[in-house]
Amino acid sequence: MKMFHISVHARAITFACALGLTLSPLTAQAVQTNRYIDDGVQAPMRETLSLEDTVRLTLANNPSLYEFEFRQRIIDGESKTAALKPALNAGIELENFMGTGEVSGIKELEVSLTLSSVLQLNDKPSARLNVLSERKIQQEVEKKIRTLDVLGELNRRYIKALVLQATLDVLNDAQTLALYTYNAVAKRVDAGASPLLEQKRAQAALAQAKLDVKLAQESLQFALRSLAIMWGEQTPTFKRVEGQLFAFQDIGSFEMLSAAIQSSPHIDLFAKQSRVQAAQLRLVQANNRADIEWTAGVRRIQDIDETALIAGISVPLFRQKRNLGEYEAQKARLDAIEVQKQSNVRSLLHSVNQALGEHTRALLEVDAIQQTVIPPLTEALDLVESAYLDGRFSYLEWVSTRQEFLNTRLTLIEAASQVHLSKTEIETLTGLALKAPQSGTAKTDTAKSNAFKKLAHNITMQQPSNISIRSNNHE
């Protein structure tokens, strides 16, 4: 299978784009780089895979990023055609032969050998080449947008895998707690302090907890496969992805984000489209002046046995008038681009506002759960466990408190997931560079890994230490 490659700098910088770092001139150059590579870019065989690895693999092996290589080649081919001079045509004309009477046979034959071509006026080849040149520049911006979209999707799949890993950790804790609860209930039943009904319910709860763990493991495997498919692997060569969940940063105000939209690739695309259309309009204006068709040659007159030169020119009339409709159509397309740009800006502003609202809401939820919900629930779980073992609370109170505690942990994970997903959405829409905190999971042995060190915060995941469940002390 033939693969493509992007240089190391392109991978690092484009990855930065997807996570919200600035699209610098070097970034633009990296994004537009498309060259073939060998089939050697593969996922490392190890237990965990980092975000840096997934970006490197995706940029090296995702076909949608390399469509632009062929689109550029198409323009290069069209440019060669557009730069050609008008063709030189050779012709032969026979007159006054095979007739009747005096022109029977070839007695009066006249033979003309001609060359003909067109004189292009108003520098039309340059106008055509200018249109293609602007189209090529436009494709660079389109490639930036495509790269942001691809790596935004990679980011979302990576987040999902991390969320499922965290969920699996919670469910493993839930299974441990269910086992501890079952053992505690069984002791009370054996001692005659609790009815057998409670033991059966604890047994069913343990079985359900084991099932939940198995289902979560399956979901995680499918999520890892979906992630690996981004770079063409159908069987993941890793078992987990690296990261922590509860590491957030301020993404700025709506005013700052709205200003960033104005210079984002999505809006820059309209500027490039306008340049292409303006070049197209200049080509139409150049066509207002008609080309001159000329003919020159030699004529052999059989009747007098002489040779003469012939010449001729042809100029279409009323060319500008006939070209008026095309000019008006192209001018209308140019004017429409500005309207489309303003419409797109408003659409982006709305989408960013929605994502920012979701980001803010999720951050508030995470903070509230960590600070005001988890601590009292942890204390309540300790109290109800001790009270149950002393015979002061029922099994139902213990189980309901335990389930509420576990559900809150799952809600916390979902809220943290929404923080990162909404941030990814904002970064994809704006292409904005957001300064990232340092991450302990990043490598430090090379300059490239130092660049990624600033980025790993964006989709990191780890359970905060203040919500580890008490059952871990009873294994």
PDB file of N, CA and C in Angstrom, residues 2-4 34-36 66-80 135-136 139:
ATOM      1  N   LYS A   2       0.585   2.184  -0.863  1.00  0.00           N
ATOM      2  CA  LYS A   2       1.390   3.403  -0.984  1.00  0.00           C
ATOM      3  C   LYS A   2       0.940   4.399   0.071  1.00  0.00           C
ATOM      4  N   MET A   3       1.888   4.958   0.796  1.00  0.00           N
ATOM      5  CA  MET A   3       1.602   5.911   1.852  1.00  0.00           C
ATOM      6  C   MET A   3       2.172   7.271   1.485  1.00  0.00           C
ATOM      7  N   PHE A   4       1.869   8.254   2.298  1.00  0.00           N
ATOM      8  CA  PHE A   4       2.400   9.594   2.120  1.00  0.00           C
ATOM      9  C   PHE A   4       3.083  10.006   3.409  1.00  0.00           C
ATOM     10  N   ASN A  34       3.320  17.720   1.021  1.00  0.00           N
ATOM     11  CA  ASN A  34       2.822  16.394   0.687  1.00  0.00           C
ATOM     12  C   ASN A  34       3.866  15.679  -0.138  1.00  0.00           C
ATOM     13  N   ARG A  35       4.476  14.662   0.439  1.00  0.00           N
ATOM     14  CA  ARG A  35       5.431  13.869  -0.305  1.00  0.00           C
ATOM     15  C   ARG A  35       5.220  12.411   0.076  1.00  0.00           C
ATOM     16  N   TYR A  36       5.654  11.545  -0.829  1.00  0.00           N
ATOM     17  CA  TYR A  36       5.517  10.132  -0.557  1.00  0.00           C
ATOM     18  C   TYR A  36       6.548   9.678   0.481  1.00  0.00           C
ATOM     19  N   TYR A  66      -4.006  13.999   1.864  1.00  0.00           N
ATOM     20  CA  TYR A  66      -3.093  13.989   0.734  1.00  0.00           C
ATOM     21  C   TYR A  66      -3.796  14.086  -0.605  1.00  0.00           C
ATOM     22  N   GLU A  67      -5.090  14.268  -0.548  1.00  0.00           N
ATOM     23  CA  GLU A  67      -5.842  14.567  -1.758  1.00  0.00           C
ATOM     24  C   GLU A  67      -5.304  15.822  -2.431  1.00  0.00           C
ATOM     25  N   PHE A  68      -4.794  16.753  -1.600  1.00  0.00           N
ATOM     26  CA  PHE A  68      -4.339  18.033  -2.141  1.00  0.00           C
ATOM     27  C   PHE A  68      -3.067  17.889  -2.971  1.00  0.00           C
ATOM     28  N   GLU A  69      -2.312  16.854  -2.740  1.00  0.00           N
ATOM     29  CA  GLU A  69      -1.143  16.604  -3.590  1.00  0.00           C
ATOM     30  C   GLU A  69      -1.574  16.454  -5.037  1.00  0.00           C
ATOM     31  N   PHE A  70      -2.644  15.707  -5.264  1.00  0.00           N
ATOM     32  CA  PHE A  70      -3.116  15.477  -6.624  1.00  0.00           C
ATOM     33  C   PHE A  70      -3.850  16.696  -7.174  1.00  0.00           C
ATOM     34  N   ARG A  71      -4.519  17.433  -6.297  1.00  0.00           N
ATOM     35  CA  ARG A  71      -5.178  18.650  -6.748  1.00  0.00           C
ATOM     36  C   ARG A  71      -4.153  19.691  -7.186  1.00  0.00           C
ATOM     37  N   GLN A  72      -3.017  19.724  -6.496  1.00  0.00           N
ATOM     38  CA  GLN A  72      -1.956  20.634  -6.921  1.00  0.00           C
ATOM     39  C   GLN A  72      -1.385  20.194  -8.268  1.00  0.00           C
ATOM     40  N   ARG A  73      -1.261  18.901  -8.460  1.00  0.00           N
ATOM     41  CA  ARG A  73      -0.755  18.404  -9.737  1.00  0.00           C
ATOM     42  C   ARG A  73      -1.722  18.744 -10.874  1.00  0.00           C
ATOM     43  N   ILE A  74      -2.997  18.686 -10.571  1.00  0.00           N
ATOM     44  CA  ILE A  74      -3.987  19.055 -11.592  1.00  0.00           C
ATOM     45  C   ILE A  74      -3.779  20.501 -12.028  1.00  0.00           C
ATOM     46  N   ILE A  75      -3.596  21.382 -11.042  1.00  0.00           N
ATOM     47  CA  ILE A  75      -3.383  22.795 -11.373  1.00  0.00           C
ATOM     48  C   ILE A  75      -2.071  22.982 -12.131  1.00  0.00           C
ATOM     49  N   ASP A  76      -1.045  22.252 -11.737  1.00  0.00           N
ATOM     50  CA  ASP A  76       0.229  22.350 -12.461  1.00  0.00           C
ATOM     51  C   ASP A  76       0.048  21.959 -13.930  1.00  0.00           C
ATOM     52  N   GLY A  77      -0.735  20.890 -14.157  1.00  0.00           N
ATOM     53  CA  GLY A  77      -0.990  20.487 -15.537  1.00  0.00           C
ATOM     54  C   GLY A  77      -1.802  21.514 -16.301  1.00  0.00           C
ATOM     55  N   GLU A  78      -2.815  22.071 -15.642  1.00  0.00           N
ATOM     56  CA  GLU A  78      -3.623  23.095 -16.293  1.00  0.00           C
ATOM     57  C   GLU A  78      -2.801  24.350 -16.574  1.00  0.00           C
ATOM     58  N   SER A  79      -1.837  24.641 -15.687  1.00  0.00           N
ATOM     59  CA  SER A  79      -0.990  25.815 -15.901  1.00  0.00           C
ATOM     60  C   SER A  79      -0.118  25.638 -17.142  1.00  0.00           C
ATOM     61  N   LYS A  80       0.375  24.439 -17.355  1.00  0.00           N
ATOM     62  CA  LYS A  80       1.169  24.192 -18.554  1.00  0.00           C
ATOM     63  C   LYS A  80       0.344  24.418 -19.814  1.00  0.00           C
ATOM     64  N   ARG A 135      -5.921  29.913  -7.491  1.00  0.00           N
ATOM     65  CA  ARG A 135      -6.558  28.657  -7.076  1.00  0.00           C
ATOM     66  C   ARG A 135      -5.610  27.785  -6.263  1.00  0.00           C
ATOM     67  N   LYS A 136      -4.355  27.794  -6.640  1.00  0.00           N
ATOM     68  CA  LYS A 136      -3.358  27.021  -5.908  1.00  0.00           C
ATOM     69  C   LYS A 136      -3.188  27.543  -4.485  1.00  0.00           C
ATOM     70  N   GLN A 139      -6.075  26.502  -2.344  1.00  0.00           N
ATOM     71  CA  GLN A 139      -6.010  25.115  -1.889  1.00  0.00           C
ATOM     72  C   GLN A 139      -5.144  24.957  -0.653  1.00  0.00           C
TER      73      GLN A 139
END
